[in-house]
Amino acid sequence: APLFMHSVSDFWRRWHLTFSRWIRDYIYIPLGGSRVPEYRNYINLVITFFLGGLWHGASYTFVLWGILTGIMLSAESFAFRRGWKEWPDSLHGRALRILITYIVFLPSTVFFFGKGLPWCLAAVAQMFAFDFGAEVPATINTLAYGIAGTFFFHLVDEWPERFTALRKYDRWLLPLGSAALILAMTQFAGPGKDFFYFQF
């Protein structure tokens, strides 16, 4: 699931696999992929996602989303080559990587789903100022549920012996927990919208 992403590249390995594989096979690899000098690899990433943004629509917001995604992947590749991936593979190390990925990745999604460039720039400014206005329930609750769920499953994975006693109740805990999560998300969700990709 994309919510368990440890990095931006990990997100793209989990999300929209058809699109990810298509731009990899038909744009990124023909450009030389990663089998080129380091600086050329970064250029290839930006070009690939720039064209991926245009594929979604010929607007400034999609183009900026593509360029920002390419820059993020380039910066991440730069960091990975210099040891960032060497962080301890522990609960704290994974949780920190997830948190950093959310902080870096979420602002770019504003440009993908935004209502125009001025709106997107204002929304990003509000995010960094922690001023969410009337959109607090939809924005904060979605993020909070994602982080809480991710952290819980990491706890279960890291210390399975701590949760052994609960396994005999899993036939009741799983449906009750799922129902509670769905109820909370519907209770605090914003106004409904059509599925994004219906417009393509």
PDB file of C-alpha atoms in Angstrom:
ATOM      1  CA  ALA A   1       0.000   0.000   0.000  1.00  0.00           C
ATOM      2  CA  PRO A   2       1.334   3.495  -0.858  1.00  0.00           C
ATOM      3  CA  LEU A   3       0.808   4.698   2.734  1.00  0.00           C
ATOM      4  CA  PHE A   4       3.695   2.454   3.804  1.00  0.00           C
ATOM      5  CA  MET A   5       6.119   4.272   1.492  1.00  0.00           C
ATOM      6  CA  HIS A   6       9.650   4.647   2.849  1.00  0.00           C
ATOM      7  CA  SER A   7      10.672   6.975   0.021  1.00  0.00           C
ATOM      8  CA  VAL A   8       9.268   8.740  -3.017  1.00  0.00           C
ATOM      9  CA  SER A   9      10.615   6.000  -5.304  1.00  0.00           C
ATOM     10  CA  ASP A  10       8.989   3.412  -3.025  1.00  0.00           C
ATOM     11  CA  PHE A  11       5.676   5.233  -3.509  1.00  0.00           C
ATOM     12  CA  TRP A  12       5.994   4.923  -7.276  1.00  0.00           C
ATOM     13  CA  ARG A  13       6.664   1.208  -6.940  1.00  0.00           C
ATOM     14  CA  ARG A  14       3.347   0.859  -5.080  1.00  0.00           C
ATOM     15  CA  TRP A  15       1.052   3.413  -6.724  1.00  0.00           C
ATOM     16  CA  HIS A  16      -0.520   3.371 -10.212  1.00  0.00           C
ATOM     17  CA  LEU A  17       1.664   0.517 -11.452  1.00  0.00           C
ATOM     18  CA  THR A  18       0.413   0.710 -15.044  1.00  0.00           C
ATOM     19  CA  PHE A  19       1.364   4.385 -15.391  1.00  0.00           C
ATOM     20  CA  SER A  20       4.672   3.924 -13.544  1.00  0.00           C
ATOM     21  CA  ARG A  21       5.718   1.013 -15.764  1.00  0.00           C
ATOM     22  CA  TRP A  22       4.613   2.776 -18.939  1.00  0.00           C
ATOM     23  CA  ILE A  23       6.696   5.910 -18.348  1.00  0.00           C
ATOM     24  CA  ARG A  24       9.603   3.745 -17.209  1.00  0.00           C
ATOM     25  CA  ASP A  25       9.531   1.490 -20.281  1.00  0.00           C
ATOM     26  CA  TYR A  26       8.680   4.075 -22.946  1.00  0.00           C
ATOM     27  CA  ILE A  27      10.295   7.283 -21.672  1.00  0.00           C
ATOM     28  CA  TYR A  28      12.826   6.743 -18.884  1.00  0.00           C
ATOM     29  CA  ILE A  29      14.656   3.684 -20.273  1.00  0.00           C
ATOM     30  CA  PRO A  30      14.823   4.998 -23.891  1.00  0.00           C
ATOM     31  CA  LEU A  31      16.393   8.190 -22.480  1.00  0.00           C
ATOM     32  CA  GLY A  32      19.129   6.024 -20.940  1.00  0.00           C
ATOM     33  CA  GLY A  33      17.539   5.375 -17.558  1.00  0.00           C
ATOM     34  CA  SER A  34      20.106   5.009 -14.804  1.00  0.00           C
ATOM     35  CA  ARG A  35      22.769   3.579 -17.135  1.00  0.00           C
ATOM     36  CA  VAL A  36      24.177   7.038 -17.777  1.00  0.00           C
ATOM     37  CA  PRO A  37      26.341   9.504 -15.797  1.00  0.00           C
ATOM     38  CA  GLU A  38      24.731  10.632 -12.558  1.00  0.00           C
ATOM     39  CA  TYR A  39      23.762  14.103 -13.738  1.00  0.00           C
ATOM     40  CA  ARG A  40      22.155  12.639 -16.885  1.00  0.00           C
ATOM     41  CA  ASN A  41      20.105  10.271 -14.737  1.00  0.00           C
ATOM     42  CA  TYR A  42      18.675  13.244 -12.857  1.00  0.00           C
ATOM     43  CA  ILE A  43      17.821  14.993 -16.138  1.00  0.00           C
ATOM     44  CA  ASN A  44      16.140  11.800 -17.383  1.00  0.00           C
ATOM     45  CA  LEU A  45      13.976  11.641 -14.248  1.00  0.00           C
ATOM     46  CA  VAL A  46      12.819  15.250 -14.611  1.00  0.00           C
ATOM     47  CA  ILE A  47      12.073  14.830 -18.334  1.00  0.00           C
ATOM     48  CA  THR A  48      10.183  11.581 -17.683  1.00  0.00           C
ATOM     49  CA  PHE A  49       7.873  13.075 -15.086  1.00  0.00           C
ATOM     50  CA  PHE A  50       7.538  16.351 -16.977  1.00  0.00           C
ATOM     51  CA  LEU A  51       6.086  14.318 -19.870  1.00  0.00           C
ATOM     52  CA  GLY A  52       4.069  12.290 -17.359  1.00  0.00           C
ATOM     53  CA  GLY A  53       2.545  15.539 -16.121  1.00  0.00           C
ATOM     54  CA  LEU A  54       1.665  16.565 -19.685  1.00  0.00           C
ATOM     55  CA  TRP A  55       0.028  13.177 -20.181  1.00  0.00           C
ATOM     56  CA  HIS A  56      -2.413  14.024 -17.377  1.00  0.00           C
ATOM     57  CA  GLY A  57      -3.257  17.382 -18.900  1.00  0.00           C
ATOM     58  CA  ALA A  58      -1.744  20.428 -20.626  1.00  0.00           C
ATOM     59  CA  SER A  59      -1.905  22.762 -17.634  1.00  0.00           C
ATOM     60  CA  TYR A  60       0.659  24.518 -15.471  1.00  0.00           C
ATOM     61  CA  THR A  61      -0.373  22.486 -12.434  1.00  0.00           C
ATOM     62  CA  PHE A  62       0.277  19.087 -14.037  1.00  0.00           C
ATOM     63  CA  VAL A  63       3.555  20.310 -15.550  1.00  0.00           C
ATOM     64  CA  LEU A  64       4.716  21.619 -12.172  1.00  0.00           C
ATOM     65  CA  TRP A  65       3.652  18.384 -10.489  1.00  0.00           C
ATOM     66  CA  GLY A  66       5.736  16.416 -12.993  1.00  0.00           C
ATOM     67  CA  ILE A  67       8.800  18.630 -12.613  1.00  0.00           C
ATOM     68  CA  LEU A  68       8.560  18.591  -8.809  1.00  0.00           C
ATOM     69  CA  THR A  69       8.236  14.791  -8.793  1.00  0.00           C
ATOM     70  CA  GLY A  70      11.287  14.470 -11.041  1.00  0.00           C
ATOM     71  CA  ILE A  71      13.274  16.810  -8.796  1.00  0.00           C
ATOM     72  CA  MET A  72      12.222  14.876  -5.673  1.00  0.00           C
ATOM     73  CA  LEU A  73      13.271  11.558  -7.209  1.00  0.00           C
ATOM     74  CA  SER A  74      16.570  13.097  -8.320  1.00  0.00           C
ATOM     75  CA  ALA A  75      17.263  14.503  -4.854  1.00  0.00           C
ATOM     76  CA  GLU A  76      16.378  11.150  -3.317  1.00  0.00           C
ATOM     77  CA  SER A  77      18.702   9.307  -5.711  1.00  0.00           C
ATOM     78  CA  PHE A  78      21.455  11.790  -4.820  1.00  0.00           C
ATOM     79  CA  ALA A  79      20.876  11.112  -1.103  1.00  0.00           C
ATOM     80  CA  PHE A  80      20.709   7.332  -1.556  1.00  0.00           C
ATOM     81  CA  ARG A  81      24.058   7.338  -3.380  1.00  0.00           C
ATOM     82  CA  ARG A  82      25.550   9.076  -0.351  1.00  0.00           C
ATOM     83  CA  GLY A  83      24.286   6.822   2.415  1.00  0.00           C
ATOM     84  CA  TRP A  84      20.788   7.991   3.340  1.00  0.00           C
ATOM     85  CA  LYS A  85      19.497   4.482   2.666  1.00  0.00           C
ATOM     86  CA  GLU A  86      21.989   3.170   5.199  1.00  0.00           C
ATOM     87  CA  TRP A  87      19.853   4.335   8.146  1.00  0.00           C
ATOM     88  CA  PRO A  88      19.122   1.611  10.723  1.00  0.00           C
ATOM     89  CA  ASP A  89      16.351  -0.740   9.613  1.00  0.00           C
ATOM     90  CA  SER A  90      14.517  -0.412  12.921  1.00  0.00           C
ATOM     91  CA  LEU A  91      11.092   0.839  13.944  1.00  0.00           C
ATOM     92  CA  HIS A  92      12.433   4.323  14.596  1.00  0.00           C
ATOM     93  CA  GLY A  93      14.470   4.382  11.387  1.00  0.00           C
ATOM     94  CA  ARG A  94      11.519   3.300   9.235  1.00  0.00           C
ATOM     95  CA  ALA A  95       9.108   5.672  11.006  1.00  0.00           C
ATOM     96  CA  LEU A  96      11.515   8.570  10.422  1.00  0.00           C
ATOM     97  CA  ARG A  97      11.875   7.709   6.732  1.00  0.00           C
ATOM     98  CA  ILE A  98       8.075   7.553   6.357  1.00  0.00           C
ATOM     99  CA  LEU A  99       7.628  10.906   8.122  1.00  0.00           C
ATOM    100  CA  ILE A 100      10.275  12.613   5.959  1.00  0.00           C
ATOM    101  CA  THR A 101       8.705  11.129   2.818  1.00  0.00           C
ATOM    102  CA  TYR A 102       5.278  12.481   3.784  1.00  0.00           C
ATOM    103  CA  ILE A 103       6.684  15.959   4.476  1.00  0.00           C
ATOM    104  CA  VAL A 104       8.529  16.033   1.143  1.00  0.00           C
ATOM    105  CA  PHE A 105       5.880  14.328  -0.985  1.00  0.00           C
ATOM    106  CA  LEU A 106       2.543  15.785   0.152  1.00  0.00           C
ATOM    107  CA  PRO A 107       3.055  19.399  -1.071  1.00  0.00           C
ATOM    108  CA  SER A 108       3.528  18.144  -4.650  1.00  0.00           C
ATOM    109  CA  THR A 109       0.111  16.454  -4.606  1.00  0.00           C
ATOM    110  CA  VAL A 110      -1.493  19.884  -4.239  1.00  0.00           C
ATOM    111  CA  PHE A 111      -0.436  20.695  -7.813  1.00  0.00           C
ATOM    112  CA  PHE A 112      -1.880  17.425  -9.092  1.00  0.00           C
ATOM    113  CA  PHE A 113      -5.321  17.900  -7.549  1.00  0.00           C
ATOM    114  CA  GLY A 114      -5.351  21.706  -7.394  1.00  0.00           C
ATOM    115  CA  LYS A 115      -7.820  24.164  -8.887  1.00  0.00           C
ATOM    116  CA  GLY A 116      -5.263  26.323 -10.678  1.00  0.00           C
ATOM    117  CA  LEU A 117      -1.772  27.681 -10.077  1.00  0.00           C
ATOM    118  CA  PRO A 118      -2.710  30.575  -7.717  1.00  0.00           C
ATOM    119  CA  TRP A 119      -4.843  28.208  -5.611  1.00  0.00           C
ATOM    120  CA  CYS A 120      -2.020  25.640  -5.459  1.00  0.00           C
ATOM    121  CA  LEU A 121       0.612  28.180  -4.414  1.00  0.00           C
ATOM    122  CA  ALA A 122      -1.703  29.537  -1.703  1.00  0.00           C
ATOM    123  CA  ALA A 123      -2.466  26.000  -0.482  1.00  0.00           C
ATOM    124  CA  VAL A 124       1.229  25.081  -0.224  1.00  0.00           C
ATOM    125  CA  ALA A 125       1.917  28.322   1.653  1.00  0.00           C
ATOM    126  CA  GLN A 126      -0.897  27.459   4.078  1.00  0.00           C
ATOM    127  CA  MET A 127       0.515  23.957   4.586  1.00  0.00           C
ATOM    128  CA  PHE A 128       3.898  25.286   5.650  1.00  0.00           C
ATOM    129  CA  ALA A 129       2.233  27.929   7.814  1.00  0.00           C
ATOM    130  CA  PHE A 130      -0.033  25.256   9.402  1.00  0.00           C
ATOM    131  CA  ASP A 131      -3.011  27.398   8.358  1.00  0.00           C
ATOM    132  CA  PHE A 132      -5.511  24.958   6.846  1.00  0.00           C
ATOM    133  CA  GLY A 133      -8.597  27.109   7.265  1.00  0.00           C
ATOM    134  CA  ALA A 134     -11.896  25.367   6.590  1.00  0.00           C
ATOM    135  CA  GLU A 135     -10.199  22.301   5.042  1.00  0.00           C
ATOM    136  CA  VAL A 136      -8.753  21.037   8.329  1.00  0.00           C
ATOM    137  CA  PRO A 137     -11.055  17.991   8.691  1.00  0.00           C
ATOM    138  CA  ALA A 138     -10.425  16.571   5.213  1.00  0.00           C
ATOM    139  CA  THR A 139      -6.692  17.332   5.184  1.00  0.00           C
ATOM    140  CA  ILE A 140      -5.576  16.668   8.722  1.00  0.00           C
ATOM    141  CA  ASN A 141      -7.764  13.643   9.402  1.00  0.00           C
ATOM    142  CA  THR A 142      -6.730  11.846   6.206  1.00  0.00           C
ATOM    143  CA  LEU A 143      -3.064  12.434   7.025  1.00  0.00           C
ATOM    144  CA  ALA A 144      -3.545  11.459  10.663  1.00  0.00           C
ATOM    145  CA  TYR A 145      -5.314   8.196   9.790  1.00  0.00           C
ATOM    146  CA  GLY A 146      -2.594   7.305   7.308  1.00  0.00           C
ATOM    147  CA  ILE A 147       0.267   7.969   9.728  1.00  0.00           C
ATOM    148  CA  ALA A 148      -1.494   6.251  12.648  1.00  0.00           C
ATOM    149  CA  GLY A 149      -2.287   3.166  10.585  1.00  0.00           C
ATOM    150  CA  THR A 150       1.241   2.992   9.182  1.00  0.00           C
ATOM    151  CA  PHE A 151       2.789   3.350  12.640  1.00  0.00           C
ATOM    152  CA  PHE A 152       0.525   0.671  14.119  1.00  0.00           C
ATOM    153  CA  PHE A 153       1.373  -1.898  11.458  1.00  0.00           C
ATOM    154  CA  HIS A 154       5.059  -1.156  11.931  1.00  0.00           C
ATOM    155  CA  LEU A 155       4.659  -1.800  15.636  1.00  0.00           C
ATOM    156  CA  VAL A 156       3.042  -5.157  14.917  1.00  0.00           C
ATOM    157  CA  ASP A 157       5.811  -6.013  12.456  1.00  0.00           C
ATOM    158  CA  GLU A 158       8.602  -4.896  14.784  1.00  0.00           C
ATOM    159  CA  TRP A 159       7.384  -6.540  17.985  1.00  0.00           C
ATOM    160  CA  PRO A 160       5.079  -9.439  17.013  1.00  0.00           C
ATOM    161  CA  GLU A 161       5.554 -11.108  20.395  1.00  0.00           C
ATOM    162  CA  ARG A 162       3.911  -8.102  22.071  1.00  0.00           C
ATOM    163  CA  PHE A 163       0.707  -8.715  20.108  1.00  0.00           C
ATOM    164  CA  THR A 164       0.534 -12.505  20.342  1.00  0.00           C
ATOM    165  CA  ALA A 165      -2.100 -12.338  23.072  1.00  0.00           C
ATOM    166  CA  LEU A 166      -4.450 -10.430  20.765  1.00  0.00           C
ATOM    167  CA  ARG A 167      -4.387 -13.032  17.992  1.00  0.00           C
ATOM    168  CA  LYS A 168      -7.089 -15.153  19.592  1.00  0.00           C
ATOM    169  CA  TYR A 169      -9.427 -12.177  19.254  1.00  0.00           C
ATOM    170  CA  ASP A 170      -8.527 -11.325  15.648  1.00  0.00           C
ATOM    171  CA  ARG A 171     -11.830 -12.640  14.249  1.00  0.00           C
ATOM    172  CA  TRP A 172     -13.532  -9.861  16.232  1.00  0.00           C
ATOM    173  CA  LEU A 173     -10.850  -7.157  16.341  1.00  0.00           C
ATOM    174  CA  LEU A 174     -10.274  -7.003  12.589  1.00  0.00           C
ATOM    175  CA  PRO A 175     -13.898  -6.356  11.527  1.00  0.00           C
ATOM    176  CA  LEU A 176     -14.544  -4.053  14.499  1.00  0.00           C
ATOM    177  CA  GLY A 177     -11.362  -2.081  13.879  1.00  0.00           C
ATOM    178  CA  SER A 178     -12.101  -1.813  10.150  1.00  0.00           C
ATOM    179  CA  ALA A 179     -15.660  -0.659  10.846  1.00  0.00           C
ATOM    180  CA  ALA A 180     -14.425   1.953  13.338  1.00  0.00           C
ATOM    181  CA  LEU A 181     -11.867   3.282  10.843  1.00  0.00           C
ATOM    182  CA  ILE A 182     -14.435   3.487   8.024  1.00  0.00           C
ATOM    183  CA  LEU A 183     -16.923   5.217  10.343  1.00  0.00           C
ATOM    184  CA  ALA A 184     -14.317   7.760  11.452  1.00  0.00           C
ATOM    185  CA  MET A 185     -13.245   8.497   7.873  1.00  0.00           C
ATOM    186  CA  THR A 186     -16.828   8.980   6.661  1.00  0.00           C
ATOM    187  CA  GLN A 187     -17.715  11.064   9.708  1.00  0.00           C
ATOM    188  CA  PHE A 188     -14.866  13.548   9.186  1.00  0.00           C
ATOM    189  CA  ALA A 189     -14.491  13.359   5.410  1.00  0.00           C
ATOM    190  CA  GLY A 190     -14.941  16.412   3.238  1.00  0.00           C
ATOM    191  CA  PRO A 191     -17.558  16.723   0.481  1.00  0.00           C
ATOM    192  CA  GLY A 192     -17.596  13.840  -1.978  1.00  0.00           C
ATOM    193  CA  LYS A 193     -15.963  14.110  -5.412  1.00  0.00           C
ATOM    194  CA  ASP A 194     -15.994  12.053  -8.579  1.00  0.00           C
ATOM    195  CA  PHE A 195     -13.100   9.651  -9.130  1.00  0.00           C
ATOM    196  CA  PHE A 196     -10.251  11.783 -10.489  1.00  0.00           C
ATOM    197  CA  TYR A 197      -9.392   9.634 -13.517  1.00  0.00           C
ATOM    198  CA  PHE A 198     -12.972   9.710 -14.858  1.00  0.00           C
ATOM    199  CA  GLN A 199     -12.026  12.936 -16.642  1.00  0.00           C
ATOM    200  CA  PHE A 200      -9.383  11.269 -18.832  1.00  0.00           C
TER     201      PHE A 200
END
